[in-house]
Structure formats: structure tokens, C-alpha cells
mmCIF file of C-alpha atoms in Angstrom:
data_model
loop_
_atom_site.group_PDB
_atom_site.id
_atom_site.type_symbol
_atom_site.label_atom_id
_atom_site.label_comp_id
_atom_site.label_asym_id
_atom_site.label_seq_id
_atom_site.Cartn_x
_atom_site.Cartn_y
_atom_site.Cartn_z
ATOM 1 C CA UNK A 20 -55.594 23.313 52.337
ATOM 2 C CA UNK A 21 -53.708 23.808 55.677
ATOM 3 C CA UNK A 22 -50.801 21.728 56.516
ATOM 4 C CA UNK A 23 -49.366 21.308 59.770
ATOM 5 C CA UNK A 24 -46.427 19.479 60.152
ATOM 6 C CA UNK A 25 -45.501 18.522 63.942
ATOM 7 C CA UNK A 26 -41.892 17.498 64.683
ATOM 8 C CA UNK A 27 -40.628 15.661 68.394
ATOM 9 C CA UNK A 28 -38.022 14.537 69.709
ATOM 10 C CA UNK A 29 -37.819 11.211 71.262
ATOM 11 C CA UNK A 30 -36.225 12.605 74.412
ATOM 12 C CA UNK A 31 -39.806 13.952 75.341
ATOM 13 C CA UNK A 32 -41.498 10.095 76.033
ATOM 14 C CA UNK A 33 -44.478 9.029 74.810
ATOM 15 C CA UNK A 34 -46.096 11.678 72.913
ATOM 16 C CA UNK A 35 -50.146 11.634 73.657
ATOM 17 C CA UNK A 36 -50.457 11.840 69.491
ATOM 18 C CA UNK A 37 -53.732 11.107 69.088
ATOM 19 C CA UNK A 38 -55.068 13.543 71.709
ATOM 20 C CA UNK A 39 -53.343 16.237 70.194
ATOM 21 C CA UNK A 40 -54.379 15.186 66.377
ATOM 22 C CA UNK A 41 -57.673 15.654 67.476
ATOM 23 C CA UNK A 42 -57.128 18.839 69.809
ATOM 24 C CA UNK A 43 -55.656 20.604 67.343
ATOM 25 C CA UNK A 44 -57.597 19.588 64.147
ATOM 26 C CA UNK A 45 -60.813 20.883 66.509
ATOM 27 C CA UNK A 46 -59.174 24.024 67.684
ATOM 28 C CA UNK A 47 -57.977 24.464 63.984
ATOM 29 C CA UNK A 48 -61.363 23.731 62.466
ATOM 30 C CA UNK A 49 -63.309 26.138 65.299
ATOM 31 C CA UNK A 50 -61.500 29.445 63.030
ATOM 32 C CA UNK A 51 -62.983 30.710 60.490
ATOM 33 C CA UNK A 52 -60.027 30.944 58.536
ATOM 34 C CA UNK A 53 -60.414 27.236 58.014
ATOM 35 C CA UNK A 54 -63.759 27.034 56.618
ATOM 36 C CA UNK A 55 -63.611 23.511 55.269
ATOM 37 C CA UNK A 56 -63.030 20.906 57.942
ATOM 38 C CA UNK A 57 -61.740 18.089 55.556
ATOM 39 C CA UNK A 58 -58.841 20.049 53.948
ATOM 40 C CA UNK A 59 -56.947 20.535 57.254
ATOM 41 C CA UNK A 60 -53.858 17.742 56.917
ATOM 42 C CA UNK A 61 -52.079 17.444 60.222
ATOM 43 C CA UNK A 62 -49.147 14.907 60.864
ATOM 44 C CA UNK A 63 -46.520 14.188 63.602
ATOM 45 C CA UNK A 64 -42.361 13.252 62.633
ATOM 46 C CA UNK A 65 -40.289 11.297 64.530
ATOM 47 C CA UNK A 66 -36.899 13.134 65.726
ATOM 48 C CA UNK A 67 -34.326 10.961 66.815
ATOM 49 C CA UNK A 68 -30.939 12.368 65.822
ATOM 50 C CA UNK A 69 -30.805 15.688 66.441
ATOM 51 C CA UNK A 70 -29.110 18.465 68.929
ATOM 52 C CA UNK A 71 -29.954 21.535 70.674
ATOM 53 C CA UNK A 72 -26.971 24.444 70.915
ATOM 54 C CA UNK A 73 -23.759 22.856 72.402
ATOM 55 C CA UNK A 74 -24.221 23.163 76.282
ATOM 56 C CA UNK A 75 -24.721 19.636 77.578
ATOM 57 C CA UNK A 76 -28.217 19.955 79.646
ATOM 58 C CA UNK A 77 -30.932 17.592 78.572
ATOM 59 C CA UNK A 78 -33.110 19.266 75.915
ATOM 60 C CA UNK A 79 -35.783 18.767 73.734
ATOM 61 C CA UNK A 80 -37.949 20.208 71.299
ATOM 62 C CA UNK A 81 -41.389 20.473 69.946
ATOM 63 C CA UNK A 82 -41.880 22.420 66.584
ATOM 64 C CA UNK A 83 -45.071 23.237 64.176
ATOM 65 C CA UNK A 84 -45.196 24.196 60.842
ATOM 66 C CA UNK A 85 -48.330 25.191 59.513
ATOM 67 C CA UNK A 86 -48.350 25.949 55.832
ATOM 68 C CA UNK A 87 -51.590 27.831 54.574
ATOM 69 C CA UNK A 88 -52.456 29.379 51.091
ATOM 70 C CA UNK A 89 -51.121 32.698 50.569
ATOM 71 C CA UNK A 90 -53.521 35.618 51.730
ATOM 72 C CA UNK A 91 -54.466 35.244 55.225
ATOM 73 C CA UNK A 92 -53.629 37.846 57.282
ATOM 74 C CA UNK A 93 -51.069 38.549 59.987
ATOM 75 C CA UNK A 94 -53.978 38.607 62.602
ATOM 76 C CA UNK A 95 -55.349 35.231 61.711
ATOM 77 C CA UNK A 96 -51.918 33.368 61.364
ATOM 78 C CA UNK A 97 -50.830 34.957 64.512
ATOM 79 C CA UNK A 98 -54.466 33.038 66.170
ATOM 80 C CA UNK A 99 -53.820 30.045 64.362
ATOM 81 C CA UNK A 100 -50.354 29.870 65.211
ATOM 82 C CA UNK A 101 -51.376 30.428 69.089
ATOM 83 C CA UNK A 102 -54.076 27.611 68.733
ATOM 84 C CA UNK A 103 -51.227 25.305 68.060
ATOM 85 C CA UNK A 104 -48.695 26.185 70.833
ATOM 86 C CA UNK A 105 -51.907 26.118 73.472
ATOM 87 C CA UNK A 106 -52.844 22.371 72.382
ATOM 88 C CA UNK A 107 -48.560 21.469 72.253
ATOM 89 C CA UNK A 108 -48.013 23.304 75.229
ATOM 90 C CA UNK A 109 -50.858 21.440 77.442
ATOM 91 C CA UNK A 110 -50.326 17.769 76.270
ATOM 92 C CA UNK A 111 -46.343 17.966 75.922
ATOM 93 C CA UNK A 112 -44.858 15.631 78.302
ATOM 94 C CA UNK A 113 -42.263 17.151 81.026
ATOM 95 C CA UNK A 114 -39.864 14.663 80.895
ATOM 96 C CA UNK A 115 -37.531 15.517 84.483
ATOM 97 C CA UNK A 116 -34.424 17.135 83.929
ATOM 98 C CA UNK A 117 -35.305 18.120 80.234
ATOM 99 C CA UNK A 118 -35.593 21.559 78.997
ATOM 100 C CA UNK A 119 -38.310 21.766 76.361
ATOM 101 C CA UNK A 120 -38.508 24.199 73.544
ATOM 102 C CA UNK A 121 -42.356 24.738 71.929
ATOM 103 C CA UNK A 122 -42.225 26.516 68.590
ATOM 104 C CA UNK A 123 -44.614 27.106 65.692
ATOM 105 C CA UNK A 124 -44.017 28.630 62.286
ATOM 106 C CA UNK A 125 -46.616 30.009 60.124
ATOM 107 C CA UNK A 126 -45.690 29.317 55.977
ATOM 108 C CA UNK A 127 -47.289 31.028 52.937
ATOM 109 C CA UNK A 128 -47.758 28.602 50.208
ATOM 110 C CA UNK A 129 -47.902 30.018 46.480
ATOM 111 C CA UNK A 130 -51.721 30.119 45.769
ATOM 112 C CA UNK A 131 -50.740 30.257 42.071
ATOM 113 C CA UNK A 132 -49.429 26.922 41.501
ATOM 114 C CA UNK A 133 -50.773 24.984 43.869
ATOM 115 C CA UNK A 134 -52.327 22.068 41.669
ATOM 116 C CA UNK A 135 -54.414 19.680 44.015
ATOM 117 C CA UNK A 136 -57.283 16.631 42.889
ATOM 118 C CA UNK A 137 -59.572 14.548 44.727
ATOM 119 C CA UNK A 138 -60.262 10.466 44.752
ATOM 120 C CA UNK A 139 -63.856 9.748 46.083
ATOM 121 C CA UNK A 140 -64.331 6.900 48.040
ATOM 122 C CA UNK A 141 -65.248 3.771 45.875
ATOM 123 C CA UNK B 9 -31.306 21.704 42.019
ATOM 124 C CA UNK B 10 -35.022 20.987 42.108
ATOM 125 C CA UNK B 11 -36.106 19.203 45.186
ATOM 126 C CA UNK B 12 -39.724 17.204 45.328
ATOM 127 C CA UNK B 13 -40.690 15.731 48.729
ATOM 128 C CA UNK B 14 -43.681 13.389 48.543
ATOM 129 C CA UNK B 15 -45.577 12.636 51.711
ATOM 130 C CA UNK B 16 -47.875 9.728 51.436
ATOM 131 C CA UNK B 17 -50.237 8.368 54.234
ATOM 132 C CA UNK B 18 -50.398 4.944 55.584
ATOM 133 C CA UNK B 19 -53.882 4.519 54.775
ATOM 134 C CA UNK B 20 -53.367 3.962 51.168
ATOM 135 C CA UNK B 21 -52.128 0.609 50.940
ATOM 136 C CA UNK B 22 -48.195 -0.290 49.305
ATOM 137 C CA UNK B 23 -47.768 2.454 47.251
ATOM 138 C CA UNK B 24 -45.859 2.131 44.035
ATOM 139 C CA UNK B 25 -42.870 4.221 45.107
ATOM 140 C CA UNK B 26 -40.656 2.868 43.012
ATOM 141 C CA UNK B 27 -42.608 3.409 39.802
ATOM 142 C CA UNK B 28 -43.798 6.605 40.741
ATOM 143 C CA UNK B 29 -39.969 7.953 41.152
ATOM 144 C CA UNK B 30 -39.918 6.624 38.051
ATOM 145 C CA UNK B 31 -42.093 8.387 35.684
ATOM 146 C CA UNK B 32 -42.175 11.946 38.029
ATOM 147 C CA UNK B 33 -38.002 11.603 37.216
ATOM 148 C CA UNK B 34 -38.849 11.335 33.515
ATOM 149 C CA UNK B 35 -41.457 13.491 33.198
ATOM 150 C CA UNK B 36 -40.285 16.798 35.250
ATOM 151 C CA UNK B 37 -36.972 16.179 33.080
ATOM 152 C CA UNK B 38 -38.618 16.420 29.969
ATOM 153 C CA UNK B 39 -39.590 20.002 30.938
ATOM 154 C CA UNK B 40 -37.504 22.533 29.736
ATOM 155 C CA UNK B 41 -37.132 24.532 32.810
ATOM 156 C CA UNK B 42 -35.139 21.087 34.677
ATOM 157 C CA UNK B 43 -32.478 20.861 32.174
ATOM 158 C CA UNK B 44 -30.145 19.082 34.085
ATOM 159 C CA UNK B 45 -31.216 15.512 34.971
ATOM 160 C CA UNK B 46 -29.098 15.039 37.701
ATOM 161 C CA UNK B 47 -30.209 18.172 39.562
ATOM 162 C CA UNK B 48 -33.635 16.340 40.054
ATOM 163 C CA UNK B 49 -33.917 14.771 43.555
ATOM 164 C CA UNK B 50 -36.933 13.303 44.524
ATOM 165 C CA UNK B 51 -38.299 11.619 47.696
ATOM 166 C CA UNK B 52 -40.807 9.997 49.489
ATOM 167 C CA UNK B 53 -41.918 10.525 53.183
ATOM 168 C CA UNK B 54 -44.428 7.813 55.274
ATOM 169 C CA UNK B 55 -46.870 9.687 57.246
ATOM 170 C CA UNK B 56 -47.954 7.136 59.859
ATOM 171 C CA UNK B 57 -49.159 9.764 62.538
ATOM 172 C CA UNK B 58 -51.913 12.100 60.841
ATOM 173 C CA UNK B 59 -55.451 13.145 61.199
ATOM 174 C CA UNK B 60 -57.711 14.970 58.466
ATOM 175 C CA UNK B 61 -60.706 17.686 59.794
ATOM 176 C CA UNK B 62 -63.012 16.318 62.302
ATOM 177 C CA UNK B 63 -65.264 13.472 60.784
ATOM 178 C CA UNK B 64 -65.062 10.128 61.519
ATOM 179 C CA UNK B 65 -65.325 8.721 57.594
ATOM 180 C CA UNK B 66 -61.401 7.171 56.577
ATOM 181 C CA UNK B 67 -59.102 9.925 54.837
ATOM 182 C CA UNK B 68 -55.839 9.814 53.462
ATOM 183 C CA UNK B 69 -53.240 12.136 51.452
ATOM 184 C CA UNK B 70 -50.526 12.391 49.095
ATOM 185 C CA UNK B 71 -48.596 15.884 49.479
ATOM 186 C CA UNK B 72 -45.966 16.986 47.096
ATOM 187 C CA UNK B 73 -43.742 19.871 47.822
ATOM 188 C CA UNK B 74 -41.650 21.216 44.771
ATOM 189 C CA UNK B 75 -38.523 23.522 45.733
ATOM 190 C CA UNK B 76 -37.342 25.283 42.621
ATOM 191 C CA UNK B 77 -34.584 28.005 42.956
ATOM 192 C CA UNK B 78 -36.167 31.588 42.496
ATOM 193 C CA UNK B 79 -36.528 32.725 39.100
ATOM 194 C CA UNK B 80 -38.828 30.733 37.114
ATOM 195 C CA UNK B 81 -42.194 31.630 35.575
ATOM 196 C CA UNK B 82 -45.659 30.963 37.047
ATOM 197 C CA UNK B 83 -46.396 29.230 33.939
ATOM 198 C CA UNK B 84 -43.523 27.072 34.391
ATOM 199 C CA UNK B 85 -44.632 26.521 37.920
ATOM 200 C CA UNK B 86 -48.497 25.522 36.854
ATOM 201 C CA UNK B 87 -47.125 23.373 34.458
ATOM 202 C CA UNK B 88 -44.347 21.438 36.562
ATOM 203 C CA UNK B 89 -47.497 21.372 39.746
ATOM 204 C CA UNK B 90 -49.512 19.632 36.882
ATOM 205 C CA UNK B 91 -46.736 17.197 35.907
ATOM 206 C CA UNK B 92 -46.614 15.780 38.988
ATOM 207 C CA UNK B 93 -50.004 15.689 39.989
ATOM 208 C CA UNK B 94 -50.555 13.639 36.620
ATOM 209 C CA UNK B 95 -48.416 11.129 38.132
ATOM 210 C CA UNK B 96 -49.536 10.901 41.155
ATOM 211 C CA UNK B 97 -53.229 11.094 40.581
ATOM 212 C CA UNK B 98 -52.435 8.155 38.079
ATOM 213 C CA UNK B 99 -50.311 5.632 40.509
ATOM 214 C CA UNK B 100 -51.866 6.564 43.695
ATOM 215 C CA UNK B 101 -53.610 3.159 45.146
ATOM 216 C CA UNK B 102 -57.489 3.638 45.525
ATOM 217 C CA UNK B 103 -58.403 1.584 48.988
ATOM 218 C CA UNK B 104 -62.075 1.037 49.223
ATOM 219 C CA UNK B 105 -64.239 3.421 51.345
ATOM 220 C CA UNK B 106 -61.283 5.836 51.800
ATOM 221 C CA UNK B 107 -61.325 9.355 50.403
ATOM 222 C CA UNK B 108 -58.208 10.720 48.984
ATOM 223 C CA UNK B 109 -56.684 14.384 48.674
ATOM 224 C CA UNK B 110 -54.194 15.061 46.413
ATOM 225 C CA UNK B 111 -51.919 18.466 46.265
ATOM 226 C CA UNK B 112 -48.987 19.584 44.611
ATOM 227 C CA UNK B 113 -47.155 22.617 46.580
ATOM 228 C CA UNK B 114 -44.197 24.939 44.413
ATOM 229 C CA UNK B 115 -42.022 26.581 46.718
ATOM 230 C CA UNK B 116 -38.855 29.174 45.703
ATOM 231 C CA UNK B 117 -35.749 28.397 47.141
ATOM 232 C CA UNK B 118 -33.890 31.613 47.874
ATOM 233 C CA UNK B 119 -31.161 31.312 45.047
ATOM 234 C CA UNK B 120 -28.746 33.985 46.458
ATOM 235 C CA UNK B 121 -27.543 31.551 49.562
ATOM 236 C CA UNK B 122 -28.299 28.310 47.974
ATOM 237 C CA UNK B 123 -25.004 26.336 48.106
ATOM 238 C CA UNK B 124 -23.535 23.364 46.839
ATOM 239 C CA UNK B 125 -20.934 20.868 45.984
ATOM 240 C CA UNK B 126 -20.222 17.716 44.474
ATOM 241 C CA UNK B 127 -18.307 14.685 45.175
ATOM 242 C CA UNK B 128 -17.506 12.654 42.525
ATOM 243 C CA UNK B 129 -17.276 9.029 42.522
ATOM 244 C CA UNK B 130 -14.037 7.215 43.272
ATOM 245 C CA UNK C 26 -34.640 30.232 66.746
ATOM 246 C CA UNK C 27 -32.316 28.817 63.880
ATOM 247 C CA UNK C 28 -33.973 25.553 62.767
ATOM 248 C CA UNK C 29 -31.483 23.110 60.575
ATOM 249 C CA UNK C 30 -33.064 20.108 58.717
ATOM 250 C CA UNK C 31 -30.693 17.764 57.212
ATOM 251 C CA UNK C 32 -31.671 14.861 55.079
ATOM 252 C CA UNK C 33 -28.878 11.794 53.699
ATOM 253 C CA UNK C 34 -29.624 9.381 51.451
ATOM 254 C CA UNK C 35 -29.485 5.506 52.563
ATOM 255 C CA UNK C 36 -26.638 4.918 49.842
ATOM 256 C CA UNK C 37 -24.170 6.521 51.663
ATOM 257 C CA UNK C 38 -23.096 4.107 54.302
ATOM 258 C CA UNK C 39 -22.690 5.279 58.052
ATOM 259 C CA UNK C 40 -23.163 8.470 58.392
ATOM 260 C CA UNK C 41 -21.487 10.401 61.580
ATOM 261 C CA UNK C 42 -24.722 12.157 62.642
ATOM 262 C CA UNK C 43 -23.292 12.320 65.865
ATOM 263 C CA UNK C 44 -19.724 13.931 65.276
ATOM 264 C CA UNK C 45 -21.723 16.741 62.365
ATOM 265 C CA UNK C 46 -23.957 17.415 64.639
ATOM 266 C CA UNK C 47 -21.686 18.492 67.015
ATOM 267 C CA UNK C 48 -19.620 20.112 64.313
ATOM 268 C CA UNK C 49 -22.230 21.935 62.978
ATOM 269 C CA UNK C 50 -23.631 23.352 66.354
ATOM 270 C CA UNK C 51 -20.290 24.420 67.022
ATOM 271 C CA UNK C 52 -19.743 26.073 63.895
ATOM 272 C CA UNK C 53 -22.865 27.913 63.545
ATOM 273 C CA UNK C 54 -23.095 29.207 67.261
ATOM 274 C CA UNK C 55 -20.085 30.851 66.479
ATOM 275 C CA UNK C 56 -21.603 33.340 64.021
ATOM 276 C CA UNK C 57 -22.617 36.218 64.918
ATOM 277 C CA UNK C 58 -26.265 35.767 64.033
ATOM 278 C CA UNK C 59 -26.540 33.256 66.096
ATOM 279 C CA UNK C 60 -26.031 34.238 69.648
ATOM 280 C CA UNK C 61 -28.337 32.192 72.147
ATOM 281 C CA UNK C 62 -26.584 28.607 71.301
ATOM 282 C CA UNK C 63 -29.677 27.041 73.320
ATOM 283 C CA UNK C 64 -31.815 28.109 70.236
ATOM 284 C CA UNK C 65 -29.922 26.422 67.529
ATOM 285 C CA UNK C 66 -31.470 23.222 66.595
ATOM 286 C CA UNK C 67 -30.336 20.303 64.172
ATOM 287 C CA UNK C 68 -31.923 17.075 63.091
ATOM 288 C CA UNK C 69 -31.201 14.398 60.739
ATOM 289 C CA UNK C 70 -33.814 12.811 58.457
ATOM 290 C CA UNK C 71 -33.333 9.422 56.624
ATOM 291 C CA UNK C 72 -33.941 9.676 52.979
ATOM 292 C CA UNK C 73 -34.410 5.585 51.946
ATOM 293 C CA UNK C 74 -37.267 6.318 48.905
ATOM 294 C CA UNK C 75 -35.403 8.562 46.249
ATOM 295 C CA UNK C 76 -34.643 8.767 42.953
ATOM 296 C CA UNK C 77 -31.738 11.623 41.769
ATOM 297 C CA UNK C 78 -32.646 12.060 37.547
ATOM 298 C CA UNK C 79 -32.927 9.544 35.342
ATOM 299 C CA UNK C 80 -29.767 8.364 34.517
ATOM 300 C CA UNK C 81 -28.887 4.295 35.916
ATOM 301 C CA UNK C 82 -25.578 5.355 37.843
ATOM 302 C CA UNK C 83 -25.519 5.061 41.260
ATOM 303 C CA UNK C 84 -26.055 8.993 42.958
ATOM 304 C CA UNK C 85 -26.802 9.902 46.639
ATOM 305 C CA UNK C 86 -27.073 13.413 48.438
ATOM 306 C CA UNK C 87 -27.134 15.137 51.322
ATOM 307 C CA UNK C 88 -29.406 18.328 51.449
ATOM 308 C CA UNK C 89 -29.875 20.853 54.169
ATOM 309 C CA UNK C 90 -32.343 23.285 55.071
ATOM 310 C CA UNK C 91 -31.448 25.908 57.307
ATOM 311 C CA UNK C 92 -34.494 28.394 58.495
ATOM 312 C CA UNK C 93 -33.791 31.383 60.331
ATOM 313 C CA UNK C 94 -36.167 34.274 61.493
ATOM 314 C CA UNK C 95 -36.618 36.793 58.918
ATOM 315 C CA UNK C 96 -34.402 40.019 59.276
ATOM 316 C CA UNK C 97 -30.764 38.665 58.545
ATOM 317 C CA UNK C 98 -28.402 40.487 55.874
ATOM 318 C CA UNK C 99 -27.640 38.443 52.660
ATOM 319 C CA UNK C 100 -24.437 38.092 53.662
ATOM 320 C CA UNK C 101 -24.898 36.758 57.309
ATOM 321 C CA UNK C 102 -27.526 33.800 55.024
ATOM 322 C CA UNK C 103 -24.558 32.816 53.001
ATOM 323 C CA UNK C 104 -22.199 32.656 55.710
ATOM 324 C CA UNK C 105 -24.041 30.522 57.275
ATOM 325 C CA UNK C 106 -24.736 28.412 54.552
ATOM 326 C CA UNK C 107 -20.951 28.562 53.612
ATOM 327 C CA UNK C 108 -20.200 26.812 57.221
ATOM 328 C CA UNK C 109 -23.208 24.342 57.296
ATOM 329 C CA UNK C 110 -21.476 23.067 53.759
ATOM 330 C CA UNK C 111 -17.808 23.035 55.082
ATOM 331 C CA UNK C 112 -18.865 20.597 57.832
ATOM 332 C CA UNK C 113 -21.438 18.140 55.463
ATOM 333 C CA UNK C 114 -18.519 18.293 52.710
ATOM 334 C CA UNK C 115 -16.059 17.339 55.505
ATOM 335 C CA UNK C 116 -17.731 14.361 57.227
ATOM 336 C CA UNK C 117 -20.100 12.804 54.367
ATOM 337 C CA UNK C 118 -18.977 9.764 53.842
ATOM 338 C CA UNK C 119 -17.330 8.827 50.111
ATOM 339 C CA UNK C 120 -19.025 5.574 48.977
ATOM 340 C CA UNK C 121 -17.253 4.013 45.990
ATOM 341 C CA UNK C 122 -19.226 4.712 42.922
ATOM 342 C CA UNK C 123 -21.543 6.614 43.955
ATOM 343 C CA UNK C 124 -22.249 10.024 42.798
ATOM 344 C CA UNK C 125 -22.678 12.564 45.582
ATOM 345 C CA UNK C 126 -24.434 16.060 45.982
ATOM 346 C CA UNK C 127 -24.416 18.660 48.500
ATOM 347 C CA UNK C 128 -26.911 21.433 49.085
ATOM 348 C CA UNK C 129 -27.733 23.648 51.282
ATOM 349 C CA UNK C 130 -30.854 26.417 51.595
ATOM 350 C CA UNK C 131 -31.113 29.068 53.393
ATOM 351 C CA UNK C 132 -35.315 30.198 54.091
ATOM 352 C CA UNK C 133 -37.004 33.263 56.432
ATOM 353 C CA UNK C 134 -39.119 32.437 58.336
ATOM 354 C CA UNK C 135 -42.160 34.929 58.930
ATOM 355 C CA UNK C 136 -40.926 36.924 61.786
ATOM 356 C CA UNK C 137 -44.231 38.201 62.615
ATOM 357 C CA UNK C 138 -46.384 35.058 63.669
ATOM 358 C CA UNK C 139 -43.983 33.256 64.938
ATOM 359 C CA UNK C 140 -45.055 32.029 68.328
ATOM 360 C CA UNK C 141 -43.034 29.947 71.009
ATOM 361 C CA UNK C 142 -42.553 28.819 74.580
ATOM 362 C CA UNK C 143 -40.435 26.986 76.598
ATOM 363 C CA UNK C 144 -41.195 24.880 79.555
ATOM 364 C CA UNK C 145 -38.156 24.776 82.291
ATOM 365 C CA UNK C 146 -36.870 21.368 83.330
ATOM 366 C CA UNK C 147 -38.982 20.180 86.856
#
């Protein structure tokens, strides 16, 4: 059940989206902490109000959160997380004049209560 | 102060949003552990931009994220997870040929920080 | 790498994203805790789906999420929290009628896979 939530900001220009859906759900899928291709969720969010410190340069941001079930261990979230920033880091535009920050955070999700269900196709 | 994001992908069709807010209002409120009814805030995200694994065949999501402040029971966890996925596994549209996942996440909100106020109406 | 996250609800009127996020940068690059400004960084979300308990009068809110690397005291987490609230409480706007709440939570973020890059304006 990993999720991967991918926030940019609309200084950056056009994002290449679909590339990186599919870069990173293929470098995700390729570990074999993600066993089962179908449960890997990624999405992209808009960011158009936001700020970066207070100094006045042009700046930007791109930042990952990927949210897997609890008990994976530091070695493979550290890979995972570094399969992300390779794929953002490659296919980020470099908009001139802007500094851009790449981040990813790696989130334990309860395994506990995590309740989930499945509609087959009809 | 329990929070409950709702993520739902584009794929699915007009999904009843309205109803949905609805009955996950009344039914998380009937639990014992949400005794305020106010303190309930619910909300639902589009996901426009998203991919699912690797295969071609059409996939879409509904992802629930339930913030409680730290303290409560797993039980009362499982049982407020279930709550929700009731609902949602009930009102969520079926589009032909598409597969649907379904999850329900509980997170703890660290309750030392947490901080609030209120403005009351004038 | 302070991330903020802060979502208003579309019953509030206007709100000054502009002047609290400048407000807000300000204020928290002047903690302690916080001492590379460039890494501080603040977005708004629109909240437009939402439903706040069960009750028919009219209720908005404004809820924050601030995530910071894990390591910081207690006290630094609610000082912070204390100052992100000062300047939502300040600026939110006071529709008449309406019902509004103010939170604000303070989350670690794993320290230890935490990956990031920056690419340097061309």
C-alpha cells in the first residue's frame, strides 16, 4: 500500500507529469520492498500560493512524501526514498533564475488500523 | 479535533461528496471516542494527476487519512478505520472496466503541541 | 527543512495568503530552530469539499500542519506552533455567522531517510 504524494510549485513550468508517474511507479515497483505492483498509489498537487524563507530570490520547490506500512527498514526507506529524488531530480525543470529545492520524506503508516477493500472491475 | 482527508481520483465518475460528508459526519460522531461534533472536520481532495503500478488496465482510488490526537485505543482506531470505509465502500461510484482500491489510514497527531482557537461568530 | 501546510475553508471570504505568508515566514525564521530561512517552506491549500460535524450552522476552519525534522525539544514544537497560531488568529478573516476553528499540528519527520537536493539557479 505505498503512497507517494508529489507536491510543485507552479514557479517550476510545465512539469513532465506523466514521465515521472511512470518513472517512478517503475523504479518503485523494480524494489522488492514493493512486491505488489498494483498497490503503489502515486499522485502530483498543484502549489500555487506558497513561499520559501523571506529573502526575495526566485525559488521553488519539489517535495515527496511516501507513506508505507509500518515495518520496513531504515535501509529500504532510505533506497526508496533515493529512487524518488533520482527520477525528481532528472525530469525537474530548471526554470532560469530559480533556485529549486528537491525533498522526499519517508512516513510510517499504523499497520494496525489500516482498514482497506477492493471494487473489481464490472 | 479529528481531521479526515479524503482523496478521490478522477477516474471514478461525480462522486457523491456531498452525501458522503454526510453520513461519515454522522457516523464517526456516533462513536464514543468523537464526542464533540464540532471537532469533526472532514474533507475531500481531487486527485487529477496519479498513476497506479505498472499495467496498462484503468485504476482508480479513494484514500482516507484519519488524524486523531494521541491517546486513543487500537480498538477505537479499527473501529473508526471501519466506519469510514463502510461509507465509502458504500457511496463510492463503480465505472465500468475500472478497478478500485479503497484504504482507510489512522494517523496520531502529537497532542502535546497541538494548538487551537476559536472564533466565534459575530 | 521545516515544511508548513495550511489549509482554509472556501467559507471564509478572501483570505490574505499573501500578507500570512509573509507573516508567518517572518515569524518562524526568527526561532531559533529554524536557522537557514531558505529552508522554511509554506503553502496554502483550498479546502471547497468539507463538512465540520453535524450540526446545520454555518462553521469554517483553518488548519495547519507544520513538519519539522525529528530531534526538536517539546518546547521549541510548541513555540512554534504558538507563533504559526498568533499569525492565522490575526489575519483569518471573520465572516459573519460563521463559526471558525483554528488548529495547528506539529509532526517529526523521520530524520533518518530523509533525502534532498537542491539544484542552483542557471
Amino acid at each position: 500500500m505505498p503512497h507517494l504524494v508529489i507536491e510543485t510549485t507552479a514557479n517550476l513550468g510545465t512539469y513532465p507529469k506523466a514521465q515521472a508517474l511512470k518513472e517512478l511507479a517503475a523504479s518503485l515497483t523494480a524494489h522488492p520492498q514493493i512486491p505488489v505492483e498494483a498497490d503503489l498509489k502515486i499522485r502530483f498537487v498543484d502549489v500555487t500560493d506558497f513561499v520559501m524563507g523571506t529573502a526575495p530570490e526566485p525559488r521553488g520547490f519539489v517535495h515527496a512524501e511516501l507513506r508505507l506500512l509500518s515495518g520496513r527498514t531504515p535501509e529500504a526507506k532510505s533506497e526508496l526514498a533515493a529512487r524518488v529524488l533520482e527520477v525528481l531530480q532528472r525530469l525537474t525543470p530548471r526554470p532560469a533564475g530559480v533556485s529549486v529545492q528537491l525533498s522526499v520524506e519517508v512516513r510510517d503508516m499504523d499497520r494496525a488500523p489500516y482498514a482497506k477493500a477492493r471494487i473489481d472491475p464490472q
